[in-house]
Amino acid sequence: MSDQAERKSYDPKTIERKWYDFWLEKSLFKPEVNPSGRPYCIVIPPPNVTGSLHMGHALNATLQDVLVRWRRMQGARALWLPGTDHAGIATQNVVERELAKEKTDRHQLGREEFIKRVWKWKGEYGGRIIHQLKVMGASADWSRERFTLDDGLSEAVRTVFVKLYEEGLIYRSARLINWCPRCRTALSDLEVEHEEEEGILTYIKYPLSGGKGHVLVATTRPETMLGDTAVAVNPADGRYNELIGRKLDLPLTCRQIPVVADPAVEMEFGTGAVKVTPAHDFNDEEIGKRQSPPLESVSVIGADGKMTAQAGPRYAGLDRYECRKLVVEDLKSLGLLEKEEKYTHSIGHCYRCKTVIEPLSTPQWYVRVEPLAREAIEAVRQGRVRIIPEGWSNSYFAWMENIKDWCISRQIWWGHRIPVWYCRQCGQVIVARVTPQACPRCGGAAPEQDPDVLDTWFSSALWPFSTLGWPEETPDLKSFYPTGTLVTAFDILFFWVARMIMMGLKFMGDVPFRDVYIHALVRDQEGQKMSKSKGNVVDPLTIVDKYGADAFRFTLAAFAAQGRDIKFSEERVKGYRHFINKLWNASKFISMNTQEEAAGSIDGVSDLPSRWILSRLSQAAEEINLALEEYRFNDASNRLYQFLWHEFCDWYIELAKTGLEDAGQAKGIRWCLLHTLDMVLKLLHPFMPFVTEELWQTIAPAGKGQSIMTAAYPKDLPRFPEAEEQMGPVIDAISAVRNIRGELGIRPGAKVNVIVNAYSGAAADTLKRHVPYIKRLAGADSIIIGTGIEDQKPKKAAVNVMQGLEVYVPVAGLLDIETELDRLGRELGRTGKELDFCLRKLMDEEFVNKAPEAVVAKEKAKCRELEDKKRNLEESINRLKSMEVENG
RNA sequence: GGGCGGAUAGCUCAAUUGGGAGAGCGCAGCCCUUACAAGGCUGAGGUCACAGGUUCGAUCCCUGUUCCGCCUACCA
């Protein structure tokens, strides 16, 4: 029928590219394939243009694709909206590094040329991650791809900035901010990573002016002492009471500084006296402000991380760390160094380049987020946005309730330029969406634009509506906002998710998405975070290359249990590739056996196994749909695995081989094989799009549409409870014989005779009607079936007791009595133990009185069963023993 | 310092509202049975981290302890 039949096994490379191109060509990723469906939208968390696909992206993209393919198949007008983020600092860094190689820098190039250069870079390399997402099978609508610096999105940014400014929610202020001396820009609080590091606590003597004695202070940053403007003590601290108001000689300078009181000083820490450097420490800035008059601020470290002129001629121009050494040496030689202690404390680093942050005082733009946060908290409280797993809402609330103003200006060139201009003549500040040609106040020409750009996250915060066309009232915006699900990792919950909720509520009047699904972080096999520096990074594309995108995707989905990190293991991918191979071969078998038999319907199905598998399929489909509904990706994939392999392949296909020999049933069975495969492929498709398309195209009944992508996702399939019930004894009988064979080591080729004593007439009837199946699957020659036929138990027989039946296998000649006695003995031991436990429970009056009736009844039934089983086993053992004696 | 999560088979992990724990891989035995050795059949393997408490009954609920992650915080 197809070339598939000739291919021995599944080879992803030959099919993946082909089908992706096919989907693109047919425009199947567009929501318009279901024009009348209910809208469902996912906006991608835009990866950095500089980025290349890592495990986190792979997981993130897989889950989004599973959702969007599933919804699309359900008939939704599903849109997965892709795009990238201009990643201001990161991208600028990349291009600056290139320039450095060319022995030049951005300042020599000039702003305009530099920006051109970055665009050029973006054009050449920026699309890499998009390409990689395609390799993963992402069914995003690329015709709608967006970039945060697109015209439309820039328009959104300006609109938002101006509106917030006009409402007083954006303001400019000069105060301490986190400064990265390497990136030469301000950072928001979130962009600072704190890490515990071992440092040194240096104790320095500050002599009292014009008198004897000194105050001892401790610091981890001795170089900042050059900018000290006070020493603070707790007003309640008896040791220092008298000193408050006195002056100290600040060593290494010719300045005098006062001793001041501030309640924030911990008496227990260090010496209880703290040096105060308002220009370089957030706490100290606060202390300085609380004094009246406020303390002076002396900046001794510059934007480049080097000491300024104010540090004094000896230190000016030195790097802050060189200066630290020199200051310590100088203090030592002056005898003002008391001691140095090892000290572990947490230090802030730039999240982009890991350089130690320096708090510096510079004018920056801020968003006053508290009013925005209030509504965003409400939205989650009321469930208008659901965070899944729910546990993360606690973190969300904690952060939002203590939120601080957001520093949004960055001193770099690559990004959205702040829409603020300053008149060179009158100093008027102009905040506008459109570049002003003249000063509206004095008419002065060409006001100068603020040199800074906005934090990249400022534009990302608008992503769910700016990508849909806002501020234009586009049809997309109308249909797809609010979007359905946001899929992301927790590490950008604050950076991005919270801010989108705030901005969405503010500018769209509604939440940006209904559900936020927070997935795990992908770690290495030892549970370590993957990082380049640790060298434990697993490249997703290498995995795709080795095992195929389908196996990789399925692995990620199967790993994606809620609330737990993923320890990635290549072994698992291998396992799931075997799974796909199983599917491949099952399909091959079915196509070989069904030929042109596409026609037919469920009405032609009369045999029990077919009705059974259809019912099982129905149940699996329901569970899979429910799991996806609740974002339990691992449950959905495990269920698929279980059904396809252990129910469909292990049982149904094996049973069908016998069924097909019966001409009266063959047609129905062929239909059922094809139909079930068709359904399984559809159920699997969101997880493994490529191989399912390949198989569906070659095997599924013709004329059912152009692609599995747009086929209906299985749902509400018929159930046959009686078929499931009747299959029980058949499966049990086969298993019972197999168990005996396996345990006694009867060779697979050797046929056995089987006697089945069923406990009910119905079971016996069913079994009688399925003798050929049992013969084949159990490797039996002859079968005797009946009820109450214990007396037919042969002398030399192996016995197996199941729930509704018992099985005897005469093994004269085959049987080693010792082996069988051993097996029965072990079985008896297990049964006895279980029975004891059960009986003890039932003898406990309190249990019988207090436990629910159903539980007690269940326990009683179990007891009876176990008693039967035990008696049976004992009989068998006794008989074998007597035989042993006879023989012996 | 505060908060969150985890500890279950040799390994990686499940268990939807408390009634004696499952899967995959690995392991052992037997098989090239004509879709599949990337396979089939069978089997072994667990004091559900530790100690208390609630309950007729606890892997599950409560308290405490230990060990590991992570988030967060202005102790110089």
Coordinates of N, CA, C and O in Angstrom, one line a residue, chain A residues 756-809:
Chain A
V756 N -10.1 -24.5 32.4 CA -10.6 -23.3 33.1 C -11.8 -23.6 33.9 O -12.8 -24.0 33.3
N757 N -11.8 -23.4 35.2 CA -13.0 -23.5 36.0 C -13.5 -22.1 36.3 O -12.9 -21.4 37.2
A758 N -14.5 -21.7 35.6 CA -15.0 -20.4 35.8 C -16.0 -20.4 37.0 O -16.7 -21.4 37.2
Y759 N -16.1 -19.3 37.7 CA -17.0 -19.3 38.9 C -18.4 -18.9 38.5 O -19.4 -19.1 39.2
S760 N -18.6 -18.4 37.2 CA -19.9 -18.0 36.8 C -20.2 -18.6 35.4 O -19.3 -18.7 34.6
G761 N -21.5 -18.8 35.2 CA -21.9 -19.4 33.9 C -21.6 -18.4 32.8 O -21.2 -18.8 31.7
A762 N -21.8 -17.1 33.1 CA -21.6 -16.1 32.1 C -20.1 -16.1 31.6 O -19.8 -16.0 30.5
A763 N -19.2 -16.1 32.6 CA -17.8 -16.1 32.3 C -17.4 -17.3 31.5 O -16.7 -17.2 30.5
A764 N -18.0 -18.5 31.9 CA -17.7 -19.7 31.1 C -18.2 -19.6 29.7 O -17.4 -19.9 28.8
D765 N -19.4 -19.0 29.5 CA -19.9 -18.8 28.1 C -18.9 -17.9 27.3 O -18.6 -18.3 26.2
T766 N -18.5 -16.8 27.9 CA -17.6 -15.9 27.2 C -16.4 -16.6 26.8 O -15.9 -16.5 25.7
L767 N -15.8 -17.3 27.8 CA -14.6 -18.0 27.5 C -14.7 -19.0 26.4 O -13.9 -19.2 25.5
K768 N -15.9 -19.8 26.4 CA -16.1 -20.8 25.4 C -16.1 -20.2 24.0 O -15.6 -20.7 23.0
R769 N -16.7 -19.0 24.0 CA -16.8 -18.3 22.7 C -15.5 -17.8 22.2 O -15.4 -17.4 21.0
H770 N -14.5 -17.8 23.1 CA -13.2 -17.2 22.7 C -12.1 -18.1 22.8 O -10.9 -17.7 22.9
V771 N -12.4 -19.4 22.7 CA -11.3 -20.4 22.8 C -10.2 -20.2 21.8 O -9.0 -20.3 22.2
P772 N -10.4 -19.8 20.5 CA -9.3 -19.7 19.6 C -8.3 -18.6 20.1 O -7.1 -18.7 19.9
Y773 N -8.9 -17.5 20.7 CA -8.1 -16.4 21.2 C -7.2 -16.9 22.3 O -6.0 -16.6 22.3
I774 N -7.8 -17.7 23.2 CA -7.0 -18.1 24.4 C -5.9 -19.1 23.9 O -4.8 -19.0 24.4
K775 N -6.3 -20.0 23.0 CA -5.4 -20.9 22.5 C -4.1 -20.2 21.9 O -3.0 -20.6 22.2
R776 N -4.4 -19.2 21.1 CA -3.2 -18.5 20.5 C -2.4 -17.7 21.5 O -1.2 -17.8 21.5
L777 N -3.1 -17.0 22.3 CA -2.3 -16.1 23.2 C -1.7 -16.8 24.4 O -0.7 -16.4 25.0
A778 N -2.3 -17.9 24.7 CA -1.7 -18.7 25.9 C -0.9 -19.8 25.4 O -0.3 -20.5 26.3
G779 N -0.8 -20.1 24.1 CA -0.1 -21.2 23.6 C -0.7 -22.5 24.1 O 0.0 -23.4 24.6
A780 N -2.0 -22.7 23.9 CA -2.7 -23.9 24.4 C -3.1 -24.8 23.2 O -3.4 -24.3 22.1
D781 N -3.1 -26.0 23.5 CA -3.5 -27.0 22.5 C -5.0 -27.3 22.6 O -5.7 -27.3 21.6
S782 N -5.4 -27.6 23.8 CA -6.8 -27.9 24.0 C -7.3 -27.2 25.2 O -6.5 -26.9 26.1
I783 N -8.5 -26.9 25.2 CA -9.1 -26.1 26.4 C -10.4 -26.7 26.8 O -11.3 -27.0 26.0
I784 N -10.5 -27.0 28.1 CA -11.8 -27.4 28.7 C -12.3 -26.3 29.6 O -11.5 -25.8 30.4
I785 N -13.5 -25.9 29.4 CA -14.1 -24.7 30.1 C -15.4 -25.2 30.8 O -16.2 -25.9 30.1
G786 N -15.5 -24.8 32.0 CA -16.8 -25.1 32.6 C -16.9 -24.4 34.0 O -16.0 -23.8 34.4
T787 N -18.1 -24.6 34.6 CA -18.3 -24.1 36.0 C -18.3 -25.3 36.9 O -18.9 -26.4 36.5
G788 N -17.8 -25.2 38.1 CA -17.8 -26.2 39.1 C -17.1 -27.5 38.6 O -17.6 -28.6 38.8
I789 N -16.0 -27.4 37.9 CA -15.4 -28.6 37.4 C -14.0 -28.8 38.1 O -13.1 -29.2 37.5
E790 N -14.0 -28.5 39.4 CA -12.8 -28.8 40.2 C -12.4 -30.2 40.0 O -11.2 -30.5 40.0
D791 N -13.4 -31.1 39.9 CA -13.1 -32.5 39.8 C -12.3 -32.9 38.6 O -11.7 -33.9 38.5
Q792 N -12.2 -32.0 37.6 CA -11.5 -32.3 36.4 C -10.0 -31.9 36.5 O -9.2 -32.0 35.6
K793 N -9.7 -31.3 37.7 CA -8.3 -30.9 37.9 C -7.4 -32.2 37.8 O -7.6 -33.1 38.6
P794 N -6.5 -32.2 36.9 CA -5.6 -33.4 36.8 C -4.7 -33.5 38.0 O -4.6 -32.6 38.8
K795 N -4.2 -34.7 38.2 CA -3.4 -34.9 39.3 C -2.1 -34.1 39.3 O -1.8 -33.4 40.3
K796 N -1.5 -34.1 38.2 CA -0.3 -33.3 38.0 C -0.6 -32.1 37.3 O -0.6 -32.1 36.1
A797 N -0.9 -31.0 38.1 CA -1.3 -29.8 37.4 C -0.8 -28.6 38.1 O -0.6 -28.6 39.3
A798 N -0.5 -27.6 37.3 CA -0.2 -26.3 37.9 C -1.5 -25.5 38.0 O -2.4 -25.7 37.2
V799 N -1.6 -24.8 39.1 CA -2.9 -24.1 39.3 C -2.7 -22.6 39.4 O -1.7 -22.1 40.0
N800 N -3.6 -21.9 38.9 CA -3.6 -20.4 39.1 C -5.0 -19.9 39.4 O -5.9 -20.2 38.7
V801 N -5.1 -19.2 40.5 CA -6.4 -18.7 40.9 C -6.5 -17.2 40.6 O -5.8 -16.4 41.1
M802 N -7.5 -16.9 39.8 CA -7.8 -15.5 39.5 C -9.1 -15.1 40.2 O -9.7 -15.9 40.9
Q803 N -9.5 -13.9 39.9 CA -10.7 -13.4 40.6 C -12.0 -14.2 40.3 O -12.7 -14.6 41.2
G804 N -12.2 -14.4 39.0 CA -13.5 -15.1 38.7 C -13.3 -16.5 38.1 O -14.2 -17.1 37.6
L805 N -12.1 -17.0 38.2 CA -11.8 -18.3 37.6 C -10.5 -18.9 38.1 O -9.7 -18.2 38.7
E806 N -10.4 -20.2 37.9 CA -9.1 -20.8 38.2 C -8.7 -21.6 37.0 O -9.5 -22.1 36.2
V807 N -7.4 -21.7 36.8 CA -6.9 -22.3 35.7 C -6.0 -23.5 36.1 O -5.2 -23.4 37.0
Y808 N -6.2 -24.7 35.4 CA -5.3 -25.8 35.7 C -4.5 -26.1 34.4 O -5.1 -26.1 33.3
V809 N -3.3 -26.3 34.6 CA -2.5 -26.7 33.4 C -1.8 -28.0 33.8 O -0.9 -28.1 34.6

